[in-house]
Short mmCIF file of C-alpha atoms and ligand atoms in Angstrom, two decimals:
data_model
loop_
_atom_site.label_atom_id
_atom_site.label_comp_id
_atom_site.label_asym_id
_atom_site.label_seq_id
_atom_site.Cartn_x
_atom_site.Cartn_y
_atom_site.Cartn_z
CA MET A 1 0.00 0.00 0.00
CA MET A 2 2.72 2.45 1.08
CA GLU A 3 4.75 1.47 -1.97
CA GLN A 4 1.79 2.11 -4.25
CA ILE A 5 1.16 5.53 -2.70
CA LYS A 6 4.83 6.47 -3.15
CA GLU A 7 4.79 5.26 -6.73
CA ILE A 8 1.70 7.33 -7.59
CA ARG A 9 3.18 10.40 -5.95
CA SER A 10 6.53 10.18 -7.73
CA ARG A 11 4.64 9.82 -11.05
CA ILE A 12 2.65 12.96 -10.30
CA LEU A 13 5.65 14.96 -9.10
CA LYS A 14 7.41 14.16 -12.37
CA VAL A 15 4.46 15.76 -14.19
CA LEU A 16 4.50 18.76 -11.85
CA LYS A 17 8.24 19.37 -12.42
CA GLU A 18 7.54 19.99 -16.10
CA TYR A 19 5.03 22.75 -15.36
CA ASP A 20 6.23 26.29 -16.12
CA SER A 21 2.96 27.89 -14.94
CA ILE A 22 -0.22 26.85 -13.09
CA THR A 23 -3.74 26.56 -14.48
CA ILE A 24 -6.47 25.80 -11.97
CA GLY A 25 -8.86 23.07 -13.09
CA THR A 26 -11.93 21.53 -11.48
CA LEU A 27 -15.18 19.71 -12.20
CA GLY A 28 -18.07 22.09 -12.90
CA SER A 29 -20.23 21.49 -9.84
CA HIS A 30 -20.36 21.94 -6.03
CA SER A 31 -17.90 24.82 -5.40
CA ALA A 32 -16.41 25.35 -8.85
CA LEU A 33 -17.50 29.01 -9.12
CA ASN A 34 -15.68 29.64 -5.83
CA ILE A 35 -12.52 27.79 -6.93
CA LEU A 36 -12.38 29.29 -10.44
CA LYS A 37 -13.13 32.86 -9.34
CA GLY A 38 -10.48 32.51 -6.63
CA ALA A 39 -7.93 31.47 -9.25
CA LYS A 40 -8.85 34.43 -11.47
CA ASP A 41 -8.52 36.82 -8.50
CA GLU A 42 -4.98 35.51 -8.06
CA GLY A 43 -4.21 35.96 -11.77
CA LEU A 44 -4.19 32.25 -12.68
CA LYS A 45 -5.71 30.62 -15.77
CA THR A 46 -8.75 28.36 -15.30
CA ILE A 47 -10.33 25.29 -16.89
CA CYS A 48 -13.75 23.90 -16.01
CA LEU A 49 -14.78 20.33 -16.87
CA CYS A 50 -18.53 19.96 -16.94
CA ARG A 51 -21.43 18.11 -18.49
CA ASP A 52 -23.87 19.65 -20.94
CA LYS A 53 -26.40 20.34 -18.18
CA GLU A 54 -23.95 22.42 -16.11
CA ARG A 55 -22.50 24.35 -19.05
CA ILE A 56 -24.98 27.21 -18.62
CA ILE A 57 -23.66 27.86 -15.09
CA TYR A 58 -20.03 28.27 -16.07
CA GLU A 59 -20.80 30.18 -19.26
CA SER A 60 -23.02 32.59 -17.30
CA PHE A 61 -20.34 33.71 -14.84
CA GLY A 62 -17.26 33.96 -17.05
CA VAL A 63 -14.88 32.39 -14.53
CA ALA A 64 -13.57 29.64 -16.83
CA ASP A 65 -11.00 30.54 -19.48
CA ARG A 66 -11.82 27.22 -21.09
CA ILE A 67 -14.71 24.78 -20.70
CA ILE A 68 -14.15 21.14 -21.55
CA GLN A 69 -17.41 19.24 -21.92
CA LEU A 70 -17.60 15.68 -20.60
CA ASP A 71 -20.38 13.11 -21.04
CA ASP A 72 -19.79 12.07 -17.48
CA PHE A 73 -17.62 13.41 -14.65
CA SER A 74 -15.70 10.13 -14.53
CA ASP A 75 -14.39 10.90 -18.05
CA LEU A 76 -11.85 13.03 -16.23
CA LEU A 77 -9.91 9.77 -15.86
CA ASN A 78 -9.67 9.25 -19.67
CA PRO A 79 -6.03 9.35 -20.77
CA ASP A 80 -6.86 11.76 -23.59
CA ILE A 81 -8.54 14.29 -21.26
CA GLN A 82 -5.70 13.90 -18.77
CA ARG A 83 -3.13 14.58 -21.47
CA GLN A 84 -4.92 17.80 -22.50
CA LEU A 85 -4.96 18.98 -18.88
CA VAL A 86 -1.31 18.15 -18.26
CA ASP A 87 -0.39 20.03 -21.46
CA GLU A 88 -2.13 23.08 -19.97
CA ASN A 89 -0.26 22.76 -16.62
CA VAL A 90 -3.42 21.98 -14.69
CA VAL A 91 -3.52 21.47 -10.94
CA LEU A 92 -6.91 19.96 -10.03
CA ILE A 93 -8.82 21.20 -7.02
CA PRO A 94 -10.97 18.37 -5.58
CA HIS A 95 -14.41 19.00 -4.07
CA GLY A 96 -17.51 17.04 -2.98
CA SER A 97 -18.42 15.99 -6.52
CA PHE A 98 -15.07 14.18 -6.83
CA ASN A 99 -16.20 11.94 -3.94
CA ALA A 100 -19.77 11.64 -5.18
CA TYR A 101 -19.04 10.91 -8.86
CA ILE A 102 -15.47 9.63 -9.22
CA GLY A 103 -14.16 8.03 -6.02
CA ARG A 104 -10.51 6.97 -5.86
CA LEU A 105 -8.14 9.18 -7.81
CA ASP A 106 -5.28 6.66 -8.18
CA ASN A 107 -5.50 6.63 -11.97
CA LEU A 108 -4.94 10.36 -12.28
CA VAL A 109 -1.57 11.62 -13.43
CA ILE A 110 -2.73 15.23 -13.07
CA PRO A 111 -1.47 16.86 -9.85
CA VAL A 112 -4.31 17.19 -7.30
CA PHE A 113 -4.13 19.86 -4.60
CA GLY A 114 -4.21 18.44 -1.06
CA ASN A 115 -3.68 15.11 0.67
CA ARG A 116 -5.58 12.39 -1.19
CA ILE A 117 -5.04 9.82 1.58
CA LEU A 118 -6.99 12.00 4.01
CA MET A 119 -9.73 12.39 1.40
CA GLU A 120 -9.99 8.59 1.46
CA TRP A 121 -10.24 8.65 5.26
CA GLU A 122 -13.13 11.05 4.87
CA VAL A 123 -15.33 8.64 2.91
CA ASP A 124 -14.88 5.84 5.48
CA ARG A 125 -17.05 6.70 8.51
CA GLU A 126 -15.16 4.38 10.87
CA ARG A 127 -11.79 5.90 10.01
CA GLN A 128 -13.28 9.36 10.24
CA ARG A 129 -14.57 8.58 13.70
CA LYS A 130 -11.17 7.31 14.82
CA TRP A 131 -9.50 10.48 13.51
CA LEU A 132 -11.92 12.75 15.39
CA PHE A 133 -11.80 10.57 18.51
CA ASP A 134 -7.97 10.58 18.57
CA ALA A 135 -8.13 14.38 18.32
CA GLY A 136 -10.01 14.33 21.63
CA LEU A 137 -13.25 15.77 20.23
CA LYS A 138 -16.69 15.18 21.69
CA LEU A 139 -18.58 12.91 19.24
CA PRO A 140 -22.15 11.58 19.09
CA GLU A 141 -22.56 7.91 20.13
CA THR A 142 -22.90 5.40 17.28
CA PHE A 143 -25.02 2.24 17.22
CA GLU A 144 -23.82 -0.87 15.45
CA LYS A 145 -27.25 -2.29 14.64
CA PRO A 146 -30.85 -1.02 14.68
CA GLU A 147 -31.65 -3.33 17.63
CA ASP A 148 -29.26 -1.26 19.82
CA ILE A 149 -31.15 2.04 19.34
CA ASP A 150 -32.15 3.37 22.78
CA ARG A 151 -32.48 7.13 22.15
CA LEU A 152 -33.11 9.66 19.39
CA VAL A 153 -30.80 8.83 16.45
CA ILE A 154 -30.17 10.04 12.90
CA VAL A 155 -29.81 7.39 10.19
CA LYS A 156 -27.34 8.08 7.37
CA TYR A 157 -25.87 6.14 4.42
CA PRO A 158 -22.36 5.68 2.98
CA GLY A 159 -20.82 8.33 0.73
CA ALA A 160 -21.59 12.04 0.23
CA LYS A 161 -25.32 11.82 -0.40
CA GLY A 162 -26.14 15.34 0.72
CA GLY A 163 -28.59 14.18 3.39
CA LYS A 164 -30.91 12.37 0.95
CA GLY A 165 -33.15 9.82 2.69
CA TYR A 166 -31.75 10.48 6.20
CA PHE A 167 -34.34 10.09 8.95
CA LEU A 168 -34.75 10.32 12.72
CA CYS A 169 -36.10 7.56 14.95
CA SER A 170 -35.81 6.40 18.54
CA SER A 171 -36.45 2.64 18.59
CA PRO A 172 -35.64 -0.45 16.47
CA GLU A 173 -39.31 -0.74 15.38
CA GLU A 174 -39.39 2.86 14.23
CA PHE A 175 -36.11 2.33 12.38
CA TYR A 176 -37.52 -0.50 10.23
CA GLU A 177 -40.80 1.28 9.65
CA LYS A 178 -39.16 4.49 8.46
CA ALA A 179 -36.43 2.75 6.46
CA GLU A 180 -39.14 0.88 4.59
CA ARG A 181 -40.94 4.14 3.89
CA MET A 182 -37.74 5.74 2.53
CA VAL A 183 -37.18 2.78 0.18
CA HIS A 184 -40.79 3.00 -0.94
CA ALA A 185 -40.42 6.71 -1.67
CA GLY A 186 -37.38 5.87 -3.81
CA LEU A 187 -35.03 7.97 -1.63
CA ILE A 188 -32.75 5.05 -0.77
CA GLY A 189 -32.10 1.51 -2.01
CA GLU A 190 -32.82 -1.67 -0.01
CA ASP A 191 -29.07 -2.41 0.25
CA GLU A 192 -28.38 1.01 1.76
CA ILE A 193 -30.42 0.12 4.85
CA GLU A 194 -27.99 -2.69 5.62
CA ASP A 195 -25.10 -0.24 5.50
CA ALA A 196 -26.97 2.45 7.43
CA TYR A 197 -24.88 4.48 9.82
CA ILE A 198 -26.81 5.10 13.04
CA GLN A 199 -25.70 8.06 15.10
CA GLU A 200 -27.05 9.69 18.26
CA TYR A 201 -28.99 12.84 17.29
CA ILE A 202 -27.64 15.93 19.04
CA VAL A 203 -30.24 18.62 19.63
CA GLY A 204 -28.77 22.09 19.15
CA ALA A 205 -27.49 24.60 16.60
CA ASN A 206 -25.85 23.28 13.47
CA ILE A 207 -22.51 24.91 12.65
CA TYR A 208 -20.07 24.05 9.84
CA PHE A 209 -16.53 25.47 10.15
CA SER A 210 -14.41 25.78 7.01
CA PHE A 211 -10.72 25.85 7.88
CA PHE A 212 -7.56 26.01 5.78
CA TYR A 213 -4.26 24.47 6.86
CA SER A 214 -1.42 26.37 5.24
CA PRO A 215 1.88 24.49 4.84
CA VAL A 216 3.42 27.82 3.71
CA PHE A 217 2.53 29.67 6.93
CA GLU A 218 2.30 26.48 9.06
CA ARG A 219 -0.99 27.60 10.56
CA VAL A 220 -4.69 26.82 10.75
CA GLU A 221 -6.95 29.58 9.38
CA LEU A 222 -10.70 29.93 9.91
CA ILE A 223 -12.04 30.99 6.50
CA ALA A 224 -15.86 30.80 6.78
CA VAL A 225 -18.72 29.46 8.87
CA ASP A 226 -22.12 28.32 7.58
CA ARG A 227 -25.22 26.34 8.34
CA ARG A 228 -27.36 24.43 5.88
CA TYR A 229 -30.75 25.01 4.34
CA GLU A 230 -32.31 21.59 3.91
CA SER A 231 -35.42 20.21 2.24
CA SER A 232 -37.72 19.34 3.74
CA VAL A 233 -36.65 19.62 7.37
CA ASP A 234 -36.22 23.41 7.24
CA GLY A 235 -39.67 23.85 5.73
CA ILE A 236 -41.49 22.04 8.47
CA SER A 237 -41.64 24.96 10.91
CA ARG A 238 -43.78 26.89 8.40
CA ILE A 239 -46.56 24.36 8.81
CA PRO A 240 -48.70 24.37 11.99
CA ALA A 241 -48.24 21.26 14.14
CA ASP A 242 -51.80 19.95 13.66
CA VAL A 243 -51.42 20.15 9.87
CA GLN A 244 -48.03 18.45 10.11
CA LEU A 245 -49.57 15.56 12.01
CA LYS A 246 -52.54 15.18 9.67
CA GLY A 247 -50.31 15.45 6.60
CA GLU A 248 -47.99 12.66 7.77
CA ILE A 249 -45.01 14.73 6.75
CA HIS A 250 -41.70 12.90 7.13
CA PRO A 251 -38.91 15.42 6.69
CA THR A 252 -35.55 14.52 5.26
CA TYR A 253 -32.25 16.40 4.92
CA THR A 254 -31.47 17.00 1.24
CA VAL A 255 -29.18 20.04 1.13
CA ILE A 256 -30.48 22.89 -1.01
CA GLY A 257 -28.27 25.77 0.11
CA ASN A 258 -26.31 27.36 2.94
CA PHE A 259 -26.45 30.43 5.19
CA PRO A 260 -23.47 32.31 6.62
CA VAL A 261 -23.02 32.21 10.40
CA VAL A 262 -21.06 34.38 12.81
CA LEU A 263 -20.43 32.53 16.03
CA ARG A 264 -20.84 33.83 19.53
CA GLU A 265 -17.20 34.81 20.06
CA SER A 266 -16.58 32.91 23.29
CA LEU A 267 -17.48 29.66 21.48
CA LEU A 268 -14.70 30.09 18.90
CA SER A 269 -12.03 28.68 21.22
CA GLN A 270 -13.57 25.18 21.04
CA ALA A 271 -13.65 25.27 17.25
CA LEU A 272 -10.08 26.58 16.85
CA GLN A 273 -8.75 24.05 19.36
CA ALA A 274 -10.61 21.22 17.61
CA ALA A 275 -9.14 22.25 14.24
CA LYS A 276 -5.59 22.29 15.64
CA SER A 277 -6.02 18.85 17.20
CA VAL A 278 -7.45 17.43 13.98
CA VAL A 279 -4.43 18.76 12.06
CA GLU A 280 -2.03 17.24 14.65
CA VAL A 281 -3.65 13.81 14.34
CA SER A 282 -3.71 14.07 10.52
CA LYS A 283 0.10 14.10 10.57
CA GLU A 284 0.11 10.73 12.32
CA ILE A 285 -2.43 9.05 10.05
CA ALA A 286 -1.29 10.32 6.65
CA GLU A 287 2.07 12.03 6.23
CA PRO A 288 2.50 15.04 6.00
CA GLY A 289 -1.06 15.60 7.26
CA MET A 290 -3.69 18.13 6.29
CA VAL A 291 -3.01 20.38 3.30
CA GLY A 292 -5.54 23.09 2.45
CA PRO A 293 -9.30 23.16 3.16
CA PHE A 294 -11.18 21.01 5.64
CA CYS A 295 -14.51 21.33 7.40
CA LEU A 296 -15.63 20.39 10.91
CA GLU A 297 -19.36 19.74 10.98
CA SER A 298 -20.84 20.24 14.41
CA VAL A 299 -23.82 20.85 16.61
CA PHE A 300 -23.61 23.22 19.59
CA THR A 301 -25.80 22.08 22.47
CA GLU A 302 -27.72 24.44 24.75
CA GLU A 303 -24.79 24.25 27.19
CA GLY A 304 -22.61 25.68 24.41
CA GLU A 305 -20.72 22.44 23.95
CA MET A 306 -19.39 21.63 20.48
CA VAL A 307 -20.17 18.08 19.30
CA VAL A 308 -18.47 17.16 16.00
CA PHE A 309 -20.35 14.66 13.83
CA GLU A 310 -18.26 14.76 10.66
CA ILE A 311 -15.08 15.99 8.97
CA SER A 312 -14.52 16.75 5.29
CA ALA A 313 -10.90 16.77 4.13
CA ARG A 314 -11.38 19.16 1.18
CA ILE A 315 -13.33 22.29 0.25
CA VAL A 316 -17.03 22.05 1.23
CA ALA A 317 -19.84 23.85 -0.58
CA GLY A 318 -20.85 25.72 2.57
CA THR A 319 -17.70 27.82 2.17
CA ASN A 320 -19.40 29.44 -0.86
CA VAL A 321 -21.16 31.74 1.64
CA GLY A 322 -17.73 33.33 2.27
CA ILE A 323 -17.32 34.92 -1.21
CA PRO A 324 -15.80 37.53 -1.41
CA SER A 325 -15.00 37.45 2.30
CA SER A 326 -16.30 36.22 5.63
CA PRO A 327 -15.90 38.21 8.85
CA TYR A 328 -13.15 35.75 9.87
CA SER A 329 -11.14 35.74 6.65
CA TYR A 330 -11.40 39.53 6.51
CA ILE A 331 -10.07 39.91 10.06
CA LEU A 332 -7.22 37.54 9.25
CA PHE A 333 -6.21 38.92 5.84
CA GLY A 334 -7.49 42.52 5.80
CA GLU A 335 -8.61 41.99 2.20
CA ASN A 336 -11.24 39.92 0.46
CA MET A 337 -10.35 36.28 1.01
CA TYR A 338 -12.43 33.14 0.44
CA MET A 339 -11.65 29.47 0.08
CA GLY A 340 -11.17 29.38 -3.70
CA ARG A 341 -8.88 32.38 -3.57
CA ARG A 342 -7.06 31.02 -0.52
CA ILE A 343 -6.22 27.82 -2.40
CA ALA A 344 -4.89 29.77 -5.40
CA ARG A 345 -2.91 32.09 -3.07
CA GLU A 346 -1.27 29.10 -1.37
CA LEU A 347 -0.28 27.58 -4.72
CA LYS A 348 1.22 30.90 -5.81
CA LEU A 349 3.13 31.43 -2.56
CA ALA A 350 4.40 27.84 -2.59
CA ARG A 351 5.60 28.23 -6.15
CA GLU A 352 7.54 31.39 -5.27
CA ARG A 353 9.13 29.59 -2.33
CA ASN A 354 9.91 26.45 -4.27
CA MET A 355 7.65 24.30 -2.10
CA LEU A 356 4.90 23.39 -4.58
CA GLU A 357 5.58 19.69 -4.01
CA GLU A 358 4.44 20.10 -0.40
CA LEU A 359 0.89 20.86 -1.55
CA ILE A 360 0.43 17.78 -3.76
CA TYR A 361 0.00 14.35 -2.07
P1 AMP B 1 -23.56 17.96 -6.54
O1 AMP B 1 -22.53 18.00 -7.62
O2 AMP B 1 -24.37 19.21 -6.38
O3 AMP B 1 -24.45 16.71 -6.63
O4 AMP B 1 -22.75 17.81 -5.19
C1 AMP B 1 -21.93 16.71 -4.91
C2 AMP B 1 -22.06 16.35 -3.44
O5 AMP B 1 -21.61 17.46 -2.66
C3 AMP B 1 -23.50 16.11 -3.04
O6 AMP B 1 -23.76 14.73 -2.99
C4 AMP B 1 -23.62 16.76 -1.69
O7 AMP B 1 -23.38 15.81 -0.67
C5 AMP B 1 -22.50 17.76 -1.58
N1 AMP B 1 -23.00 19.14 -1.69
C6 AMP B 1 -23.25 19.84 -2.83
N2 AMP B 1 -23.65 21.08 -2.56
C7 AMP B 1 -23.68 21.21 -1.21
C8 AMP B 1 -23.99 22.28 -0.32
N3 AMP B 1 -24.40 23.48 -0.77
N4 AMP B 1 -23.86 22.06 1.00
C9 AMP B 1 -23.47 20.86 1.45
N5 AMP B 1 -23.16 19.81 0.67
C10 AMP B 1 -23.25 19.97 -0.65
P1 AMP B 2 -24.65 15.37 7.00
O1 AMP B 2 -25.06 15.01 5.61
O2 AMP B 2 -24.02 14.27 7.75
O3 AMP B 2 -23.81 16.61 7.03
O4 AMP B 2 -25.99 15.73 7.80
C1 AMP B 2 -27.26 16.07 7.26
C2 AMP B 2 -28.08 16.83 8.28
O5 AMP B 2 -28.22 16.13 9.51
C3 AMP B 2 -27.50 18.18 8.68
O6 AMP B 2 -28.56 19.09 8.94
C4 AMP B 2 -26.77 17.88 9.93
O7 AMP B 2 -26.60 18.99 10.70
C5 AMP B 2 -27.68 16.89 10.59
N1 AMP B 2 -26.95 15.97 11.44
C6 AMP B 2 -26.06 15.03 11.03
N2 AMP B 2 -25.60 14.31 12.08
C7 AMP B 2 -26.21 14.81 13.18
C8 AMP B 2 -26.17 14.49 14.57
N3 AMP B 2 -25.40 13.49 15.02
N4 AMP B 2 -26.92 15.22 15.42
C9 AMP B 2 -27.72 16.22 14.95
N5 AMP B 2 -27.80 16.55 13.65
C10 AMP B 2 -27.07 15.88 12.78
#
């Protein structure tokens, strides 16, 4: 395994050595406007790879110097497409759609920004849990099988599904009843129930922290904070309780958008400490550790305690609320700064300092 990782990396570094400039490339989806605009703000060239149905988005905003149309996102792995991108000195910026539509990136020869081993940890819930646990964070309990459910839980499925088909329940009977209903409604497949991930539901305020670990400055930066806008759970409060009950409404958690959040200042210490600990542990699990964006997804209880239920080891879409700046990135940089721009800035600084290789793993 280690040998294979080393082999892939040396192949990619050979490609990178030939580059005499940097073009930022990404899949047209998720946070591509953020990434491409950030690259333009830093004076870099941009390429967007998208399908016919997304073309209108990237043509409408003028952030892509070139659009390459794909039939499917996984066509990114085609040798011919890869060759075109390498010829244009592309560094790829991975985001949630890479997880959702492509998976492992081992067959890529194009340099990818960040630590791909940590991105693999992210998609494995057990490894993720170990990472957060070793960082000393407070986590929700998990339940191995539906029969163990003894309190309010949230039921999730493998992979980045954006909350589709998630449900709440508080007993084994309710689990099977609701799972059946979700399958019936076509929100999940029968096999997904077997792989369901059952987690204690934490009642509180949902907060997503987007951080950036900078190898150039050797520091953790808080870039933006958001919460989600989800269908249909966020619509339910607009319906009176008696109508809700009569209508048999069963809310789920499909993400539709995000809102910016500014945190009560005294609560920031927990988040900053958690981010530092997560970065420390990342060095032990995947050398050299975190590079670039990551997100801690949490709920703050009424006692003001931060409970972390997930980590993403790449840019998250919630960080889009921070364009052109969030209160935190503005305080830190004194200029407009947002995740896409921060990534491009790091690549530029690393290039000037001859440390580009330290951003590509
Ligand atoms: P998409 O290309 O829109 O299907 O997004 C790919 C994956 O990223 C989805 O499966 C979602 O899990 C996640 N995602 C996309 N947009 C958002 C968002 N605004 N907030 C949170 N997660 C998102
Ligand atoms: P996820 O796709 O895991 O980010 O979560 C989808 C939705 O469920 C979001 O609104 C989360 O805030 C919420 N959520 C996920 N896990 C928990 C939990 N353990 N306790 C409370 N809310 C959660």
